[in-house]
Tab-separated table of C-alpha atoms in Angstrom:
chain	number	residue	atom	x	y	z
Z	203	UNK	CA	0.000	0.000	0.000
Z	204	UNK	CA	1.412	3.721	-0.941
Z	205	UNK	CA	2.014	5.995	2.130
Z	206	UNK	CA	2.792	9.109	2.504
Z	207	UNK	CA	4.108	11.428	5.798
Z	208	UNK	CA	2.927	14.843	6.711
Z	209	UNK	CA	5.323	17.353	8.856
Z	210	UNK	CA	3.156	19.183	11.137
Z	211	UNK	CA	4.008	21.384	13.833
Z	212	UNK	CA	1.542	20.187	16.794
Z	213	UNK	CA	-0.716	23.260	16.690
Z	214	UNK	CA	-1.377	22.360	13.057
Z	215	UNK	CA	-2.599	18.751	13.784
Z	216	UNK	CA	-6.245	18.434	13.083
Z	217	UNK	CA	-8.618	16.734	15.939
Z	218	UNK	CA	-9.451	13.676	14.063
Z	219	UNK	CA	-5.660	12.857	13.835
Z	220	UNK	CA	-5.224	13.113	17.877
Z	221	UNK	CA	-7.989	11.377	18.223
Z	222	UNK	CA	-6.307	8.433	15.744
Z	223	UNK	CA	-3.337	9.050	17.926
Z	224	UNK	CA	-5.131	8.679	21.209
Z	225	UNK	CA	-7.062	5.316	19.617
Z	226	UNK	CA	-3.501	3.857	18.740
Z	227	UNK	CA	-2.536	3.937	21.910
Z	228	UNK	CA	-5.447	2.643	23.475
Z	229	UNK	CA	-5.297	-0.339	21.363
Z	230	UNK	CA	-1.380	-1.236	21.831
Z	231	UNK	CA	-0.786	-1.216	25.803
Z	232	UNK	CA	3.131	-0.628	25.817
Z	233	UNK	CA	1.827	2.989	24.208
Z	234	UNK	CA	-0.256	3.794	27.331
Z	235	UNK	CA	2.310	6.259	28.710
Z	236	UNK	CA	1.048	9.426	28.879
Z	237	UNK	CA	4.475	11.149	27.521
Z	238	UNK	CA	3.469	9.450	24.701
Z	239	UNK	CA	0.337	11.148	23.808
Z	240	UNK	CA	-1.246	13.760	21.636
Z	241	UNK	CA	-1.862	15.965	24.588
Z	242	UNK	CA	1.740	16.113	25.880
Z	243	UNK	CA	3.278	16.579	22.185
Z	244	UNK	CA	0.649	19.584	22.041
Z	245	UNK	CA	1.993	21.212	25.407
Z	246	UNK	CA	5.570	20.665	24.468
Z	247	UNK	CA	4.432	22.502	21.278
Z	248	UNK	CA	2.871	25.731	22.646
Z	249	UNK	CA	5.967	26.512	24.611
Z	250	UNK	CA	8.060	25.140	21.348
Z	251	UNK	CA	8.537	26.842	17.819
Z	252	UNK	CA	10.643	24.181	16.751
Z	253	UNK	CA	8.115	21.683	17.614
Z	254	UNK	CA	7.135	18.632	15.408
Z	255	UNK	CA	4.731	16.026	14.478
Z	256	UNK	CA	5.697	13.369	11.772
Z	257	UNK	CA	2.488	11.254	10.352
Z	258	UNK	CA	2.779	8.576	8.513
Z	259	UNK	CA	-0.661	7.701	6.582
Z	260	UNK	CA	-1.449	4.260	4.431
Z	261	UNK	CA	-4.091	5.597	1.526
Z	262	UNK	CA	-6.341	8.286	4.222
Z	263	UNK	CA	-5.255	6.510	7.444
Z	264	UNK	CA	-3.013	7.809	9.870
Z	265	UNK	CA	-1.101	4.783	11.472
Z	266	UNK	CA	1.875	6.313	12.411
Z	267	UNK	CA	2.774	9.298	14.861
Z	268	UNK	CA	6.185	10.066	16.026
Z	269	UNK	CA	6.893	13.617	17.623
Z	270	UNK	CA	10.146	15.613	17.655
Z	271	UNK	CA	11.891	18.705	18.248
Z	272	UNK	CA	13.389	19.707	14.645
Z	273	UNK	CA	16.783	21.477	15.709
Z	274	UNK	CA	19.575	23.168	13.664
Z	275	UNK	CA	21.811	20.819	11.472
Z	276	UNK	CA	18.549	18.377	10.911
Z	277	UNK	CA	19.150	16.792	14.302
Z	278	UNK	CA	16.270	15.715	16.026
Z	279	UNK	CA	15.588	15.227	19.653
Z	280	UNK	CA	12.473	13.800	21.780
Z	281	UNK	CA	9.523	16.158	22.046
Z	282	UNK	CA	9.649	17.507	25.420
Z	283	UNK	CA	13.598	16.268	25.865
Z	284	UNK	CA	15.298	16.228	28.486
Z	285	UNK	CA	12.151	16.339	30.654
Z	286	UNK	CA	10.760	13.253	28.802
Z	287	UNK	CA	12.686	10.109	29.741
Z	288	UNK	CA	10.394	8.126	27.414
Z	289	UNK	CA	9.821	8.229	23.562
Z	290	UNK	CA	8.387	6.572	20.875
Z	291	UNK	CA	6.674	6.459	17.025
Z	292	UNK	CA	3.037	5.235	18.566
Z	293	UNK	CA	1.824	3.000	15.463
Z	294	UNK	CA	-0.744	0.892	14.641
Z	295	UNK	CA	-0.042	-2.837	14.449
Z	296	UNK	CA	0.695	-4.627	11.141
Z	297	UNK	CA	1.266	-0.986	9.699
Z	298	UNK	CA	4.570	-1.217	8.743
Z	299	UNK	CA	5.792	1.840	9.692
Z	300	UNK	CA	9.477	1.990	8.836
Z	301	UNK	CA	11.043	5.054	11.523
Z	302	UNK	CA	14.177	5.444	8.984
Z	303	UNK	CA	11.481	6.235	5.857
Z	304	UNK	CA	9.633	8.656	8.327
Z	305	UNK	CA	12.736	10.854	9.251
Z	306	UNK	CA	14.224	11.129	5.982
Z	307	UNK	CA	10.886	12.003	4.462
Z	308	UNK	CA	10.448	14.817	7.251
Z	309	UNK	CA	14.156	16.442	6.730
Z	310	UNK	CA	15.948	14.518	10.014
Z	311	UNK	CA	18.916	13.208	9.468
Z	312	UNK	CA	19.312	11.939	13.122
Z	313	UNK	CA	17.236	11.148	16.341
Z	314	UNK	CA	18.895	10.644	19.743
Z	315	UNK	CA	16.771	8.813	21.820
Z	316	UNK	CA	16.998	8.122	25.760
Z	317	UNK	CA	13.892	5.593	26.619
Z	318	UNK	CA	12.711	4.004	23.313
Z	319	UNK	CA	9.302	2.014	23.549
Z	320	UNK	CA	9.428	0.059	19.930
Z	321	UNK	CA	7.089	-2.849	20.121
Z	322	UNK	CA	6.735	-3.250	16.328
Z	323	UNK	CA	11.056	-2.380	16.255
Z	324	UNK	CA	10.266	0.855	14.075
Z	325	UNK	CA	13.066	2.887	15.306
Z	326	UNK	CA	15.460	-0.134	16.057
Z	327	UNK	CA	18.202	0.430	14.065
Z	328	UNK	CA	21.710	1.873	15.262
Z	329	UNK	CA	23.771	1.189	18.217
Z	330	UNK	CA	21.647	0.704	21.381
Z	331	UNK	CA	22.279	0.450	25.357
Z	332	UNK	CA	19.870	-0.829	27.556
Z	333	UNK	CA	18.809	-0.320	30.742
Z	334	UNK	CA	16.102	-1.662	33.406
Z	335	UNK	CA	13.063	0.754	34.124
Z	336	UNK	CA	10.295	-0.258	37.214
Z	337	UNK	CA	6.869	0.399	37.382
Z	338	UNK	CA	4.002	-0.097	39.438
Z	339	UNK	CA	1.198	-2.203	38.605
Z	340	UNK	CA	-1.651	-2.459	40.857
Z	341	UNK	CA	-3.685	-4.973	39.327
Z	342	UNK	CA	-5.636	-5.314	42.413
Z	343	UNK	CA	-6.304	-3.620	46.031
Z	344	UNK	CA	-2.925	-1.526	47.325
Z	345	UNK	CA	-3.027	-3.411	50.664
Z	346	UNK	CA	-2.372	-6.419	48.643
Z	347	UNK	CA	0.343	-5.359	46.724
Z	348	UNK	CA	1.884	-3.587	49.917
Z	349	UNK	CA	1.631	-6.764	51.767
Z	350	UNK	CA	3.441	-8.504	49.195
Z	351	UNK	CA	6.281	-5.857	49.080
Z	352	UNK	CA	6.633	-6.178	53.137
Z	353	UNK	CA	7.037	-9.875	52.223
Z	354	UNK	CA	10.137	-9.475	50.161
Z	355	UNK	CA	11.576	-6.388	51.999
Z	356	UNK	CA	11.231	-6.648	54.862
Z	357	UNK	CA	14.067	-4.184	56.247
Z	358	UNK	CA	12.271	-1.720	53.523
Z	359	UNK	CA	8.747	-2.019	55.993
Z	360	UNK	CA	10.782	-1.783	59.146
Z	361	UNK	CA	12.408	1.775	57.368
Z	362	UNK	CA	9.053	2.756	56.649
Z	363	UNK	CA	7.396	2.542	59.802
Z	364	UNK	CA	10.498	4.081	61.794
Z	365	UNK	CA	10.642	6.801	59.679
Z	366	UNK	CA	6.998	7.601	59.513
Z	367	UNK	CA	7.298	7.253	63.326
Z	368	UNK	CA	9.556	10.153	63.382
Z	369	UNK	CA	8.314	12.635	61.280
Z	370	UNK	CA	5.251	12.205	63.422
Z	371	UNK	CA	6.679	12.421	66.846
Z	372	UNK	CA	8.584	15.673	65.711
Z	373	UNK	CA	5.848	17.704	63.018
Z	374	UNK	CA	2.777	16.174	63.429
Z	375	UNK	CA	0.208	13.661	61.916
Z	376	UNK	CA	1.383	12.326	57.875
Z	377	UNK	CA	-1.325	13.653	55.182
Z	378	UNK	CA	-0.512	12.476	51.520
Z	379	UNK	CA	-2.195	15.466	49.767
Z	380	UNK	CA	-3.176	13.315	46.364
Z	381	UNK	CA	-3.817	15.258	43.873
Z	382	UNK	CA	-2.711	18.316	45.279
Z	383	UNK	CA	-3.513	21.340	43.134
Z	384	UNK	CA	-1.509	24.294	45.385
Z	385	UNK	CA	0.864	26.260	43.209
Z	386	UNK	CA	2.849	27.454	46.476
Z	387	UNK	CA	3.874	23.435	46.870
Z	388	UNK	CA	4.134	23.217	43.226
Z	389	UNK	CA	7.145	26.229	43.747
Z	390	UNK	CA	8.542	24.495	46.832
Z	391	UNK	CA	9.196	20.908	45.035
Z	392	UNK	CA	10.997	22.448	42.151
Z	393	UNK	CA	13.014	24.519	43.910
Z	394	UNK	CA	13.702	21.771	46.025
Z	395	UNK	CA	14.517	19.668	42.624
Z	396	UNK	CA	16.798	22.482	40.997
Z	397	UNK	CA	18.954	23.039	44.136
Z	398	UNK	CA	19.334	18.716	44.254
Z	399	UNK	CA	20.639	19.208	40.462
Z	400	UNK	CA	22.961	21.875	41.371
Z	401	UNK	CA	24.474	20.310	44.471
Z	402	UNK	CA	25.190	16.859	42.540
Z	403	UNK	CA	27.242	19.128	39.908
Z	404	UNK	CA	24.293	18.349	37.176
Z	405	UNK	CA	22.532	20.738	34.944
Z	406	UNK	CA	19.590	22.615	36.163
Z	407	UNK	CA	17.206	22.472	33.430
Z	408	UNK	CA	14.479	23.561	35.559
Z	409	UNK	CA	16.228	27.066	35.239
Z	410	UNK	CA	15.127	26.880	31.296
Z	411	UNK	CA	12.621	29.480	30.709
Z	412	UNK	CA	10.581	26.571	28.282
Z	413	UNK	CA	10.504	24.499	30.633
Z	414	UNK	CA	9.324	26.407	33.290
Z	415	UNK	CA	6.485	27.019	30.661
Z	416	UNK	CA	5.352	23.377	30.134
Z	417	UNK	CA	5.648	22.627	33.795
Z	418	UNK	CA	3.235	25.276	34.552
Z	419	UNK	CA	0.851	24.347	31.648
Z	420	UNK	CA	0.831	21.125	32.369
Z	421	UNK	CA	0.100	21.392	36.355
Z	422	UNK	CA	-2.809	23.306	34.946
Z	423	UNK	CA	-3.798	20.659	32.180
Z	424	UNK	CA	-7.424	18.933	32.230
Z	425	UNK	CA	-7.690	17.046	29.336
Z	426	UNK	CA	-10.257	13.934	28.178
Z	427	UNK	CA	-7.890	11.814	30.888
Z	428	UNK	CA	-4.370	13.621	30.156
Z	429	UNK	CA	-3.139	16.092	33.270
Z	430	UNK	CA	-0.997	17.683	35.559
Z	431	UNK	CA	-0.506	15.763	38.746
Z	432	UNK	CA	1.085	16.164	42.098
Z	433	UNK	CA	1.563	14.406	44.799
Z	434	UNK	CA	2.908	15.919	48.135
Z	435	UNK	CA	3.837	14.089	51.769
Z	436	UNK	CA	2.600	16.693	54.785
Z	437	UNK	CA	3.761	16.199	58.305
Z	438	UNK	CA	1.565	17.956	60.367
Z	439	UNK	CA	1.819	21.495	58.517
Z	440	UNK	CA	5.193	21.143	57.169
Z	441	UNK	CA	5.428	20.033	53.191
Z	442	UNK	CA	8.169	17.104	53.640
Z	443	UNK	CA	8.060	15.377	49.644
Z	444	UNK	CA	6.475	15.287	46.919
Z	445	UNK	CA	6.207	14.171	43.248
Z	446	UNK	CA	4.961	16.210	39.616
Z	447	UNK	CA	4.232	14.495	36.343
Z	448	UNK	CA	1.641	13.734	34.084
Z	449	UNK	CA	-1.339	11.106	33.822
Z	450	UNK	CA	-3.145	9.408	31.357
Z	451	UNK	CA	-6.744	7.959	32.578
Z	452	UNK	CA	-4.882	5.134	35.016
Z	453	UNK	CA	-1.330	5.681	34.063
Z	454	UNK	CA	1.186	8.263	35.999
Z	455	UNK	CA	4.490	9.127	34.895
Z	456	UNK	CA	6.196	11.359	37.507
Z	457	UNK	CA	9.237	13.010	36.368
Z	458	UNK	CA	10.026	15.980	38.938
Z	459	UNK	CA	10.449	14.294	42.493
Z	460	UNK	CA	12.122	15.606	45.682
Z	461	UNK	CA	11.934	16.530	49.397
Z	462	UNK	CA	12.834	18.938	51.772
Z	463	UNK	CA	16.898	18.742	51.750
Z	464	UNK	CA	16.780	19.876	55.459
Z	465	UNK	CA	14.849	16.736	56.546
Z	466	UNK	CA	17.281	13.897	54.705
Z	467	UNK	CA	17.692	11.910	57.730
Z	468	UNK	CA	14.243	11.415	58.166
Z	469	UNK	CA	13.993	9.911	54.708
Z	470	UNK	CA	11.171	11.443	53.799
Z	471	UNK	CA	11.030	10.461	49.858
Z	472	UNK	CA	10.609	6.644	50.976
Z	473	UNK	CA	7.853	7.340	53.591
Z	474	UNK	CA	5.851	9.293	50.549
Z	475	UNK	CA	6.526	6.577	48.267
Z	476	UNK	CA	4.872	4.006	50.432
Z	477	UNK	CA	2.044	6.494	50.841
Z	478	UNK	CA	1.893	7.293	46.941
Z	479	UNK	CA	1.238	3.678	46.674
Z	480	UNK	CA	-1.779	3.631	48.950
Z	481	UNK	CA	-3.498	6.692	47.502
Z	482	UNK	CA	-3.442	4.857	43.520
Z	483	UNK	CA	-6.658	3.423	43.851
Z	484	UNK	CA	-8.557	6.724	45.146
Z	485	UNK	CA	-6.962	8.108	42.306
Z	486	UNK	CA	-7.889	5.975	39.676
Z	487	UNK	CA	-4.195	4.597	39.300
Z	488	UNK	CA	-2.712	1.364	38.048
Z	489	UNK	CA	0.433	2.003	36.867
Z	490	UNK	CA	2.976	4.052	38.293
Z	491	UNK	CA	6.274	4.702	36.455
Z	492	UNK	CA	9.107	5.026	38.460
Z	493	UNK	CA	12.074	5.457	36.128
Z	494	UNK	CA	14.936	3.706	34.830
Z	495	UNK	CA	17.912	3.156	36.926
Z	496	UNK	CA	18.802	-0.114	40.047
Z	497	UNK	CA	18.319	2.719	42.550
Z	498	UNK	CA	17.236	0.089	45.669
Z	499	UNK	CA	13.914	1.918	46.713
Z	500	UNK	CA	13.005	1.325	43.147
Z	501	UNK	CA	13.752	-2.852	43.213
């Protein structure tokens, strides 16, 4: 079947293509991530001139969506990079959608990509490194799952309890605010996050003035089952951790996570992470990225 691709900056891309875009992923699961969809290429977009949105169509259909920023030199980086640890051409099955014939076609002459989702091996080609990413998946109740974390950690329960213990006995009662929609805590966790980046020698991109754009648009973002959403650990009245991303319907991808540097003996980031867990149902949550890396809390 003849194809053809259309190069569209995301503010040019009619409804009825998101809407093929948003089926697509609904019908492959590995797709579900919400970095992956329409909604978060259109964000990156209104804070992004150089923006773009490669669709490959089979006679009318669109089968094929893989979004980019077009830079200088026809180099080509993830929409949303570096904020967007995940990336992928979200395709229908059995399309055939060859990622090579797509970038030539829209001017690219090469895409660096950090965490590739390729069921159908679209973008496969060139030298790869791997790397192991966890997620949560509550398939059922979050007691359950808990109890079967306690079961094979058990020095991770004990480290729990004592340090939930503690931030009680010395600010007060733990409140998981979930989602929490306060700008003022929204403020506190990234500056939190930028002076974490900055003591560990590493690039603040949360200084970046686009950036700070799509953060803030996105915290605001109510979309058909695509948003903003925070997470934040309170002891008594004192904001102790917290989490930002984005979700889509059940799926949460936080990106932005930190906690008050002045509390880092109490640990707070692994008593909210326990308490993240518990809140997923009340929030309409069964998966819950947490990243690539071995980092221990994460295994």
């Amino acid at each position: 079947m003849s194809y053809r691709i259309d190069l569209l900056h995301p503010r040019e891309m009619d409804e009825a293509d998101a809407r093929t875009w948003s089926a697509l992923q609904g019908d492959v699961e590995v797709f579900s991530n919400p970095l992956l969809s329409p909604q978060f290429t259109r964000a990156a977009g209104a804070v992004r001139d150089d923006a773009r949105v490669a669709i490959w169509r089979q006679g009318a259909a669109a089968v094929g969506f893989l979004p980019f920023h077009l830079r200088p030199g026809a180099f080509a980086r993830p929409i949303g990079a570096p904020i967007s640890d995940v990336q992928g051409l979200v395709s229908a099955a059995g399309a055939a959608v060859h990622g090579g014939d797509l970038l030539r076609a829209a001017g690219v002459r090469a895409l660096k990509i950090g965490g590739l989702i390729d069921p159908f091996d679209a973008l496969a080609a060139g030298p790869q490194s791997h790397a192991l990413s966890h997620r949560i998946v509550l398939n059922g109740d979050a007691d359950s799952y808990l109890h079967q974390v306690r079961a094979q950690s058990r020095n991770g329960a004990k480290n729990f309890r004592r340090y939930s213990q503690r931030l009680m006995q010395d600010f007060g009662a733990l409140r998981l605010s979930a989602p929490d929609a306060d700008p003022r805590a929204l403020h506190r966790l990234l500056g939190w996050k930028s002076a974490q980046l900055r003591s560990t020698g590493l690039h603040d991109f949360l200084a970046v003035d686009w950036i700070k754009a799509l953060l803030h648009r996105l915290f605001n973002t109510r979309q058909g089952g695509f948003e903003g959403l925070m997470l934040n650990l309170y002891a008594g009245d004192r904001h102790v951790a917290g989490q930002f991303g984005v979700r889509l319907h059940g799926h949460f991808h936080p990106w932005i996570g930190a906690m008050d540097p002045t509390l880092r003996a109490y640990s707070p980031g692994v008593v909210f992470q326990w308490q993240a867990v518990q809140s997923m149902p009340a929030l309409g949550l069964n998966i819950y990225e947490l990243g690539a890396g071995e980092d221990h809390w994460k295994r």
